[in-house]
Tab-separated table of N, CA and C in Angstrom:
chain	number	residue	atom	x	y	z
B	1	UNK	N	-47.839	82.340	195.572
B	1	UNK	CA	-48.186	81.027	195.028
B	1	UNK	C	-49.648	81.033	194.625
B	2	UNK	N	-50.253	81.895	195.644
B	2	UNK	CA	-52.055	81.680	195.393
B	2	UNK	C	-52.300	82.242	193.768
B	3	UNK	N	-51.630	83.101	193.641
B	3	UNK	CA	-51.599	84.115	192.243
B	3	UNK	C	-51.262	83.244	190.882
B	4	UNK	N	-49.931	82.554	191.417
B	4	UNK	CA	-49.260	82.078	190.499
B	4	UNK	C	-50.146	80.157	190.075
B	5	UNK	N	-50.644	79.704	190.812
B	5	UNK	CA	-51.567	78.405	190.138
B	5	UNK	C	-52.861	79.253	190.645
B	6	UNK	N	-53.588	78.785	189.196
B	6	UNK	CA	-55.090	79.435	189.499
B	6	UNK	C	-55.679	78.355	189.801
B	7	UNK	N	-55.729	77.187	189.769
B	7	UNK	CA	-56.634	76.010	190.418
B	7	UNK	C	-55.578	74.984	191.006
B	8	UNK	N	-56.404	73.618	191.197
B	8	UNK	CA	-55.967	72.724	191.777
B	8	UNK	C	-55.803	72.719	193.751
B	9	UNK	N	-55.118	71.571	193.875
B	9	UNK	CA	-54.746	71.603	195.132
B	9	UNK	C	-54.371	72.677	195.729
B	10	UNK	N	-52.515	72.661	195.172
B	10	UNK	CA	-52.088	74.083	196.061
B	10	UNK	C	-52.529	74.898	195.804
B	11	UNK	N	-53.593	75.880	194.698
B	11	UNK	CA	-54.222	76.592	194.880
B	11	UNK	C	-55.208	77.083	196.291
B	12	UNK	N	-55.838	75.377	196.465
B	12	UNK	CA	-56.831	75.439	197.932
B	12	UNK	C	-55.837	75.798	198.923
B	13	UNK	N	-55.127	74.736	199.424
B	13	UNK	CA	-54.170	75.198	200.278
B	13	UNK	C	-53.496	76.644	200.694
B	14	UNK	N	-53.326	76.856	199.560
B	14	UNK	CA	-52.766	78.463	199.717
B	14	UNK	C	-54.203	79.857	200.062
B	15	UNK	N	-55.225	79.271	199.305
B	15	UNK	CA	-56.094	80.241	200.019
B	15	UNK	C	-56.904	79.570	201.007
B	16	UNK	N	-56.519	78.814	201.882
B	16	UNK	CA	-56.443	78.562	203.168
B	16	UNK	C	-55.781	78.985	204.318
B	17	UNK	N	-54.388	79.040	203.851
B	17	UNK	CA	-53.680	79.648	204.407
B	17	UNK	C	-53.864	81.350	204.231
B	18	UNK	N	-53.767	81.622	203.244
B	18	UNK	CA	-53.955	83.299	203.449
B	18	UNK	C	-55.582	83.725	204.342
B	19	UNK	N	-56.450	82.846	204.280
B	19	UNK	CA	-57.720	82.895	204.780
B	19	UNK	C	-57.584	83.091	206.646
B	20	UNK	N	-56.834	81.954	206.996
B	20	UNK	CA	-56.206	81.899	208.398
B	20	UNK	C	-55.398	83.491	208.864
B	21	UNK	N	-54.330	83.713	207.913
B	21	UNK	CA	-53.624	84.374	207.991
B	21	UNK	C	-54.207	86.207	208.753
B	22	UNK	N	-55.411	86.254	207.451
B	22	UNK	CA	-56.326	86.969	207.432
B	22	UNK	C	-57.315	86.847	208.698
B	23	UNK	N	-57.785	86.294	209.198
B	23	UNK	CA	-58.495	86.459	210.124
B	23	UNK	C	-57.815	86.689	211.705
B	24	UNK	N	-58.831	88.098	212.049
B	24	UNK	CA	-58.577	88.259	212.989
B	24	UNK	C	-58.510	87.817	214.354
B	25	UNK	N	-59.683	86.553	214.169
B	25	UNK	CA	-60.116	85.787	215.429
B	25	UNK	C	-59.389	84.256	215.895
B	26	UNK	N	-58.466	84.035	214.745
B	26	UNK	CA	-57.781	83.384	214.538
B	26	UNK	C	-56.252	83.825	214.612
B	27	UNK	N	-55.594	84.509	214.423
B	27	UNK	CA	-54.207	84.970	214.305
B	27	UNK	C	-54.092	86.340	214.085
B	28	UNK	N	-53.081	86.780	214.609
B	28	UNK	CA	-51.955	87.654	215.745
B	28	UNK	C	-50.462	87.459	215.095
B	29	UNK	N	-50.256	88.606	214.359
B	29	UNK	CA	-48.569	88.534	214.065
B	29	UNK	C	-48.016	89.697	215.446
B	30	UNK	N	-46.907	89.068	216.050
B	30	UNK	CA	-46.719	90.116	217.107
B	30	UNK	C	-45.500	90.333	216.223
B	31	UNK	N	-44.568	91.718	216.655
B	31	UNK	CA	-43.470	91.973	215.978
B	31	UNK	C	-42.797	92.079	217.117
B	32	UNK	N	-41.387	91.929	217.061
B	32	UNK	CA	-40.186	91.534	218.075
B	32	UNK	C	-38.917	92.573	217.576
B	33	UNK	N	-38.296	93.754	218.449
B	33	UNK	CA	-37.800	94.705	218.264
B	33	UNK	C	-36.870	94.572	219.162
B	34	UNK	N	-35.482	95.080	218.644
B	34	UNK	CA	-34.152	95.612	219.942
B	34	UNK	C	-35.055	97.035	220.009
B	35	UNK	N	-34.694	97.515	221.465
B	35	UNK	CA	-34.438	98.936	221.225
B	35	UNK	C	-33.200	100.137	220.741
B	36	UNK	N	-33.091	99.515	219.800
B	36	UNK	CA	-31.798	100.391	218.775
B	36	UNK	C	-32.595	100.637	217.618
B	37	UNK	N	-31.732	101.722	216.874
B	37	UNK	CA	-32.027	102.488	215.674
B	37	UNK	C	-32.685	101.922	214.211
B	38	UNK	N	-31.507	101.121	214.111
B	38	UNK	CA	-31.904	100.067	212.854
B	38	UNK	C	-33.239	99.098	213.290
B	39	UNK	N	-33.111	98.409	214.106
B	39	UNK	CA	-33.990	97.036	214.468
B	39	UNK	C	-35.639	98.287	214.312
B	40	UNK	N	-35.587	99.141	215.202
B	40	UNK	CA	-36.467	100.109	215.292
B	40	UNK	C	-37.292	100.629	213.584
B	41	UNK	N	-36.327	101.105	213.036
B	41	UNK	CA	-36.966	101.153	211.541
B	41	UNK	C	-37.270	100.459	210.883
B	42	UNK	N	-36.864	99.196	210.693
B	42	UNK	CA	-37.224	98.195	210.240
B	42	UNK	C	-38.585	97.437	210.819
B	43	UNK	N	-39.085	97.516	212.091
B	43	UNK	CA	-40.363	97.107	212.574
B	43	UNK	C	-41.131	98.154	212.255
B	44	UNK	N	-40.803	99.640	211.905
B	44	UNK	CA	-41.854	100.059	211.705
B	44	UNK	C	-42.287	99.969	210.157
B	45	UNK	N	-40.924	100.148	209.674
B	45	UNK	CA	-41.456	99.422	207.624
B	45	UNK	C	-42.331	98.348	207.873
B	46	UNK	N	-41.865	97.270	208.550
B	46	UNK	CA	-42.550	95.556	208.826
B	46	UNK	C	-44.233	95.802	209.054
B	47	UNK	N	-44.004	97.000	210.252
B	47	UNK	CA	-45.823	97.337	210.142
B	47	UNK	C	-46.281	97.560	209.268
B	48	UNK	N	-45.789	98.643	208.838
B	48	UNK	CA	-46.706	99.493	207.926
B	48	UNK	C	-46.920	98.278	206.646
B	49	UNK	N	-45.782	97.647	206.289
B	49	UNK	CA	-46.019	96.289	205.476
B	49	UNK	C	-47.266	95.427	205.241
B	50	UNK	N	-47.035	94.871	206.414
B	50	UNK	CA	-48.282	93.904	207.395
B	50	UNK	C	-49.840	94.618	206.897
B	51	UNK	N	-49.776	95.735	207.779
B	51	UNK	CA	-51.158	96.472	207.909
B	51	UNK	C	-51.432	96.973	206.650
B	52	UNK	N	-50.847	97.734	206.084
B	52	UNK	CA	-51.290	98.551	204.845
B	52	UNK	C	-51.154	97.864	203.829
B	53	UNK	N	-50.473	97.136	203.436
B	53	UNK	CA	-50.112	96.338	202.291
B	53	UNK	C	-50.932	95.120	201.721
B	54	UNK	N	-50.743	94.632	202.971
B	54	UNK	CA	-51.446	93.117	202.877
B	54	UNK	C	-52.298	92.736	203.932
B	55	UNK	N	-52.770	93.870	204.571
B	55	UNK	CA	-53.818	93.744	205.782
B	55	UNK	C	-54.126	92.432	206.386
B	56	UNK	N	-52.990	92.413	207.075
B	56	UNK	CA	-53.003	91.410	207.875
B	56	UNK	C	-53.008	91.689	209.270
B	57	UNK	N	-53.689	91.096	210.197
B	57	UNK	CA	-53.973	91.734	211.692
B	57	UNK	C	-52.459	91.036	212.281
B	58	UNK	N	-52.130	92.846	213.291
B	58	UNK	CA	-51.036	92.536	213.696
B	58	UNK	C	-51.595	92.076	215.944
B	59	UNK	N	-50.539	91.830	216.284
B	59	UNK	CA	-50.834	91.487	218.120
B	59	UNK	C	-49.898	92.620	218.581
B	60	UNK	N	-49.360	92.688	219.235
B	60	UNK	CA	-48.423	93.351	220.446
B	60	UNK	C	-46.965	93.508	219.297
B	61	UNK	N	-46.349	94.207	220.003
B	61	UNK	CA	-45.114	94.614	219.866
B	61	UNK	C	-44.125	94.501	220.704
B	62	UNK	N	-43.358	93.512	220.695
B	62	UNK	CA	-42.055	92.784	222.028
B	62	UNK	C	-41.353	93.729	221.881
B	63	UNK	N	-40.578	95.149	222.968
B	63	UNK	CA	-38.816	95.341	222.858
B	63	UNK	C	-38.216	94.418	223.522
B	64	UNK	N	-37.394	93.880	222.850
B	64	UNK	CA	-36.891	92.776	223.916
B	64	UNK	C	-35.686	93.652	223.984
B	65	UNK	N	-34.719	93.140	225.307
B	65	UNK	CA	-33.526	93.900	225.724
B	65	UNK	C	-33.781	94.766	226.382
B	66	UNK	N	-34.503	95.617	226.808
B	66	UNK	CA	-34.971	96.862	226.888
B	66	UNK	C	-34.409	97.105	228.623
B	67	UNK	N	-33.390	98.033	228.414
B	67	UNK	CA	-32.591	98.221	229.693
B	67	UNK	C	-32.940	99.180	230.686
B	68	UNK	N	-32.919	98.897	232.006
B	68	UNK	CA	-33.277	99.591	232.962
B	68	UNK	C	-32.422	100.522	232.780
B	69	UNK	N	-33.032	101.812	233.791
B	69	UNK	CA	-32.397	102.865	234.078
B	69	UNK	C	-31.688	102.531	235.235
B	70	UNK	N	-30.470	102.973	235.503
B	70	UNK	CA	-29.645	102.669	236.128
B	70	UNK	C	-30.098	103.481	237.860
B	71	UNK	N	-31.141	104.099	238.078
B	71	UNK	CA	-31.411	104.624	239.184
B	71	UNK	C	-32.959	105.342	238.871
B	72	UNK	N	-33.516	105.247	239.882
B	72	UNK	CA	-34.868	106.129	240.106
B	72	UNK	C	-35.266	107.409	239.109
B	73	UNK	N	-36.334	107.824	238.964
B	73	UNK	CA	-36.602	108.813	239.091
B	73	UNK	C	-36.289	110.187	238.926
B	74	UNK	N	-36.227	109.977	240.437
B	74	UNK	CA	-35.573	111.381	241.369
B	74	UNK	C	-34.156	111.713	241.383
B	75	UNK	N	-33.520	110.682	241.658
B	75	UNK	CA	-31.788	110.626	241.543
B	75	UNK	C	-31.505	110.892	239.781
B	76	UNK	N	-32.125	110.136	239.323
B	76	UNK	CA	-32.215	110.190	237.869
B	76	UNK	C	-32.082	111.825	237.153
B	77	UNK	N	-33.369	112.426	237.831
B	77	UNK	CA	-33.334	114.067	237.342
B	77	UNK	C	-31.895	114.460	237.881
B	78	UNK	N	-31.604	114.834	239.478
B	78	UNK	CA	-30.995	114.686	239.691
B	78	UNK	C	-29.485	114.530	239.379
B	79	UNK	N	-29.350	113.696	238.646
B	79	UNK	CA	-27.808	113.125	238.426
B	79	UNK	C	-27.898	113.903	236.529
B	80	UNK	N	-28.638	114.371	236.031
B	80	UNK	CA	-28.495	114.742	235.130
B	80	UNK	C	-28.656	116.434	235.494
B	81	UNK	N	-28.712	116.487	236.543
B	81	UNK	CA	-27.993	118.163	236.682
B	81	UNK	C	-26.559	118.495	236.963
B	82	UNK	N	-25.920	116.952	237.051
B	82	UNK	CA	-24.885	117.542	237.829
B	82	UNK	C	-24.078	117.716	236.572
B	83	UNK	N	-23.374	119.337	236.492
B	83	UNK	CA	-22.903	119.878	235.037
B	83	UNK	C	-21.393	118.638	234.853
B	84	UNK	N	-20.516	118.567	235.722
B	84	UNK	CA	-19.372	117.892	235.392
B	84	UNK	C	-19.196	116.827	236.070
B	85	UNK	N	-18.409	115.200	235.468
B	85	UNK	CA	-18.025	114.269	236.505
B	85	UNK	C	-17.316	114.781	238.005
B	86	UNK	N	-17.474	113.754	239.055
B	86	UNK	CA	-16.659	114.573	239.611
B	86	UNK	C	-14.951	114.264	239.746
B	87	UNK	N	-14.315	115.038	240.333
B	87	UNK	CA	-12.946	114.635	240.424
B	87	UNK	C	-12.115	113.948	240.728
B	88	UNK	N	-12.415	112.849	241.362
B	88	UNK	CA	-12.520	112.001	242.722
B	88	UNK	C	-12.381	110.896	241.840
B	89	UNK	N	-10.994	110.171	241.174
B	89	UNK	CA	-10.622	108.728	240.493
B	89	UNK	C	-11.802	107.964	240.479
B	90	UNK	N	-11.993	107.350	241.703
B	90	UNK	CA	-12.998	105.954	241.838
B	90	UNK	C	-14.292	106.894	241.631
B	91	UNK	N	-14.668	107.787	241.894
B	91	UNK	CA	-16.215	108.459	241.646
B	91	UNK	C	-16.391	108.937	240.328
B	92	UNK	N	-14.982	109.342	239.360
B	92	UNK	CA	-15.625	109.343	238.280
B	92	UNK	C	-15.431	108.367	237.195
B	93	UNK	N	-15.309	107.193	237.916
B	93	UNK	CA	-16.191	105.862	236.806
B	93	UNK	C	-16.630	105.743	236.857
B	94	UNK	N	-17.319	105.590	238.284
B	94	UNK	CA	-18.844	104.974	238.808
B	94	UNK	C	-20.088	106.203	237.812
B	95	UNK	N	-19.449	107.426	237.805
B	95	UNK	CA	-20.349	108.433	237.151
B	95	UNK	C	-20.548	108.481	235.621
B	96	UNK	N	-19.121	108.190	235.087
B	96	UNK	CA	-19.147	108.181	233.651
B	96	UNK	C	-20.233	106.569	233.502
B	97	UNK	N	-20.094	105.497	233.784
B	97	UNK	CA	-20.747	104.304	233.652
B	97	UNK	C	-22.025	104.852	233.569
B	98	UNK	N	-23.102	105.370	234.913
B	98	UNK	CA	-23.983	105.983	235.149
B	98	UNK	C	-24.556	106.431	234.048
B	99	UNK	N	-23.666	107.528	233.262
B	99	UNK	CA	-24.062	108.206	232.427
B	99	UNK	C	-24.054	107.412	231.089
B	100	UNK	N	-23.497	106.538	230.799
B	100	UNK	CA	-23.956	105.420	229.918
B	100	UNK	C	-24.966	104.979	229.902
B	101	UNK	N	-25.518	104.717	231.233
B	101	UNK	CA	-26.888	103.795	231.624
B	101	UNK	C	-27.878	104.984	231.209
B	102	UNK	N	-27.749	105.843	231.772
B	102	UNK	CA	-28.955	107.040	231.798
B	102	UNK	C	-29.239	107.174	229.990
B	103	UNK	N	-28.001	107.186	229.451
B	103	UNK	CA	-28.557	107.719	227.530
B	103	UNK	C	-29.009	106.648	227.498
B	104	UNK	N	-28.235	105.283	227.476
B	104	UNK	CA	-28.893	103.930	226.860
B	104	UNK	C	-30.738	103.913	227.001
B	105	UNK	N	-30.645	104.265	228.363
B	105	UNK	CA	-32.393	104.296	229.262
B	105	UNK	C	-33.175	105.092	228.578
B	106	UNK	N	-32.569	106.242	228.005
B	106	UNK	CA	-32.914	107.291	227.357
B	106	UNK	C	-33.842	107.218	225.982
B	107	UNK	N	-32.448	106.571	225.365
B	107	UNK	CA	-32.416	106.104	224.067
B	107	UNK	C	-33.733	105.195	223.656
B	108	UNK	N	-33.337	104.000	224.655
B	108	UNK	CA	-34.620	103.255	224.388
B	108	UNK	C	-36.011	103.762	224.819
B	109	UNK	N	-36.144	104.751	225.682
B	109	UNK	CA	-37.560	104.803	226.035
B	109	UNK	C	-37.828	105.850	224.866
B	110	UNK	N	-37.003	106.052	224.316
B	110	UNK	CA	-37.839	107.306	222.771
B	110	UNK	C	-37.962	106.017	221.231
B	111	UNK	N	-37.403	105.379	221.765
B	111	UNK	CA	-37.732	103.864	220.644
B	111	UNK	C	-38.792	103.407	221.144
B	112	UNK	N	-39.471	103.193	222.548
B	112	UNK	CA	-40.372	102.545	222.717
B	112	UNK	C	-41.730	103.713	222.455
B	113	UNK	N	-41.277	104.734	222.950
B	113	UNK	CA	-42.340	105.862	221.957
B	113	UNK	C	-42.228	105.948	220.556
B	114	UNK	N	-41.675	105.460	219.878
B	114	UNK	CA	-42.085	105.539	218.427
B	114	UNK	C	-42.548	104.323	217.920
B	115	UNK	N	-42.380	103.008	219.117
B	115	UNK	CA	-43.375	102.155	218.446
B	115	UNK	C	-44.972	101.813	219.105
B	116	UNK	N	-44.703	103.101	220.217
B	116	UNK	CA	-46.133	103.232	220.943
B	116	UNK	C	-47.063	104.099	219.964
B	117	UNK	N	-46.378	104.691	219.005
B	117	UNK	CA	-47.156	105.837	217.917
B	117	UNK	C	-47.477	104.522	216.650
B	118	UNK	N	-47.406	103.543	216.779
B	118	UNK	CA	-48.044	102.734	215.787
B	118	UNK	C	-49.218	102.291	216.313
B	119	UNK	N	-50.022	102.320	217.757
B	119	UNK	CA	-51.056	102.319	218.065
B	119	UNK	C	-51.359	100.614	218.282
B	120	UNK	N	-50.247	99.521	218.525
B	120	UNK	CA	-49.776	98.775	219.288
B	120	UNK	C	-49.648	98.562	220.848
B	121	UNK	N	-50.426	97.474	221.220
B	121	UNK	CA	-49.888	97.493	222.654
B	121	UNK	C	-48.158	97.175	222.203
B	122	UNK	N	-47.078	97.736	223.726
B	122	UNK	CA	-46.000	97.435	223.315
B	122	UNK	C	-45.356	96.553	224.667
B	123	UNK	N	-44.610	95.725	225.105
B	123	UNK	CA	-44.145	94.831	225.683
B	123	UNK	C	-42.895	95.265	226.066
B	124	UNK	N	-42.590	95.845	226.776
B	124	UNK	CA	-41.178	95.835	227.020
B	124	UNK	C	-40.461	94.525	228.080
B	125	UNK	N	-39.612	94.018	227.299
B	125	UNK	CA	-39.013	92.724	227.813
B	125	UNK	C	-37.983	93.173	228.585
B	126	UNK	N	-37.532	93.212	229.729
B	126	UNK	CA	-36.064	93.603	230.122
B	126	UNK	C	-34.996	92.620	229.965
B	127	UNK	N	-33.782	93.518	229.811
B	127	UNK	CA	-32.445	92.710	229.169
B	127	UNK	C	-32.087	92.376	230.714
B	128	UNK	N	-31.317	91.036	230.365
B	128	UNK	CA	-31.600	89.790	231.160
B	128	UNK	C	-29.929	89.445	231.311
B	129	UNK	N	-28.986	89.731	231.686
B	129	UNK	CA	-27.786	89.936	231.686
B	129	UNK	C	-26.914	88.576	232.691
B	130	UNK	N	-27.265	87.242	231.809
B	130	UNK	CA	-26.517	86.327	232.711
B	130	UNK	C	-27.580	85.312	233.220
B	131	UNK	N	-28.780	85.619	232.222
B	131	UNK	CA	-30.324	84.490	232.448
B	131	UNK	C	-29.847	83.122	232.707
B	132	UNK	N	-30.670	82.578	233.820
B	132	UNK	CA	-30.452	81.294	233.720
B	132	UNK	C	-31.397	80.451	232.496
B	133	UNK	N	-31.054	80.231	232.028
B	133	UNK	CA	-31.764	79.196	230.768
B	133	UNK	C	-32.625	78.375	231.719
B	134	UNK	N	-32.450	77.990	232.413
B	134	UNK	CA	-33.184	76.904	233.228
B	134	UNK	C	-34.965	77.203	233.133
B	135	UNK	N	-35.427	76.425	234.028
B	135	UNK	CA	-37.264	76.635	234.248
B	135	UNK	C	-37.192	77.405	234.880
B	136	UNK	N	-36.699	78.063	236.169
B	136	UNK	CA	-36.999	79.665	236.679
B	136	UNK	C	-36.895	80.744	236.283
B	137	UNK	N	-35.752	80.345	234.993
B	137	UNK	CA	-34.970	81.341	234.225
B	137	UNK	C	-36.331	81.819	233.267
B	138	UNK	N	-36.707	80.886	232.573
B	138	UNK	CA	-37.898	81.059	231.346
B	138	UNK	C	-39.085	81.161	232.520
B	139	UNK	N	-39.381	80.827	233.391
B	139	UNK	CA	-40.342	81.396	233.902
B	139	UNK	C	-40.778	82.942	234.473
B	140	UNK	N	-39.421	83.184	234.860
B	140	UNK	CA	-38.827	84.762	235.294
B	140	UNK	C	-39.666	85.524	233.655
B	141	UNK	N	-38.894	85.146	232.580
B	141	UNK	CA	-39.944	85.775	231.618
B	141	UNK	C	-40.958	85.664	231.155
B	142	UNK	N	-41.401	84.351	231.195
B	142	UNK	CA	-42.827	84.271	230.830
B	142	UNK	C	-43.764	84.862	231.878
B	143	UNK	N	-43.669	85.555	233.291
B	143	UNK	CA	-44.180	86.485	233.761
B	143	UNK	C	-44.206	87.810	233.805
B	144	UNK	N	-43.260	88.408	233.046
B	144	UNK	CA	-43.288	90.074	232.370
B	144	UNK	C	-44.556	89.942	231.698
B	145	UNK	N	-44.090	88.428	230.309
B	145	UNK	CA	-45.191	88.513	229.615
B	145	UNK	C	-46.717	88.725	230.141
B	146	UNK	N	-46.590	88.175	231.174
B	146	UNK	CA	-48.049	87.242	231.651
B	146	UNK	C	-48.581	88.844	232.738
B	147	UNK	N	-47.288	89.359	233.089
B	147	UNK	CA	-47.647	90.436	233.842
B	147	UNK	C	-48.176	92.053	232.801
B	148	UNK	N	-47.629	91.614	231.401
B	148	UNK	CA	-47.820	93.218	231.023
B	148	UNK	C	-49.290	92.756	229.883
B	149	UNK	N	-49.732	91.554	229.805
B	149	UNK	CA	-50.781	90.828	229.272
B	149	UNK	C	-51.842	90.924	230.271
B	150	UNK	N	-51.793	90.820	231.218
B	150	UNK	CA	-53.035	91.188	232.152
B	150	UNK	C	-53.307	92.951	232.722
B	151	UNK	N	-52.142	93.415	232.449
B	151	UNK	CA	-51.932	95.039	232.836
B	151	UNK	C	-53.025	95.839	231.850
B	152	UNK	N	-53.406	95.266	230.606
B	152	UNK	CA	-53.577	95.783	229.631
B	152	UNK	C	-55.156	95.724	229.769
């Protein structure tokens, strides 16, 4: 619009707004990501957009969803040595499931490294499976936030 009327009102207006937009001390575009494939490429086009294009200052980077690993660590290494499910009916669901959790965990923590290579703080939100909507519910998250905002 700023381009398209060269004077008048909405002219001001509009380079007001891009003026705001533009400043750093003033505004923060954060970008908001699944950790999956698509959502993933598309925030990083969105950056490179933002920053290179139209240099606009970006804030943080939300994964929201971003799923725990289904066990530690240690069990974690662990359970990815063991070469075959085992044989045992009820033990090998509990294992095949497992092994769902472990790629998913997987998966996303190499998404959250490729939007840690945009040189972004990054936010990982955990997926919230049955949130209460309520005020403890939104408070439960507004302290990740508040917790990975002071971490930093």
């Amino acid at each position: 619009i700023r381009d398209v009327v060269p004077s008048g009102n909405m002219h001001r207006e509009t380079d007001e707004m891009w003026s705001l937009l533009r400043d750093r001390h003033r505004t923060a575009i954060h970008l908001v990501a699944l950790p999956e494939e698509l959502p993933i490429l598309e925030t990083v086009e969105l950056h490179e957009e933002l920053t290179e294009t139209l240099g606009l200052p970006l804030g943080a980077i939300l994964l929201n969803r971003y799923p725990t690993a289904p066990f530690g660590p240690k069990a974690g290494d662990a359970f990815t040595q063991l070469p075959i499910p085992p044989k045992e009916s009820g033990l090998r669901e509990h294992w095949e499931i497992a092994q769902i959790g472990l790629r998913r965990a997987q998966k996303a923590q190499a998404h959250y490294d490729t939007l840690a290579g945009l040189g972004r703080p990054v936010i990982k939100l955990s997926e919230k499976v049955g949130i209460d909507l309520t005020r403890e519910g939104l408070n439960e998250l507004v302290g990740e936030l508040t917790a990975m905002d002071t971490a930093r």
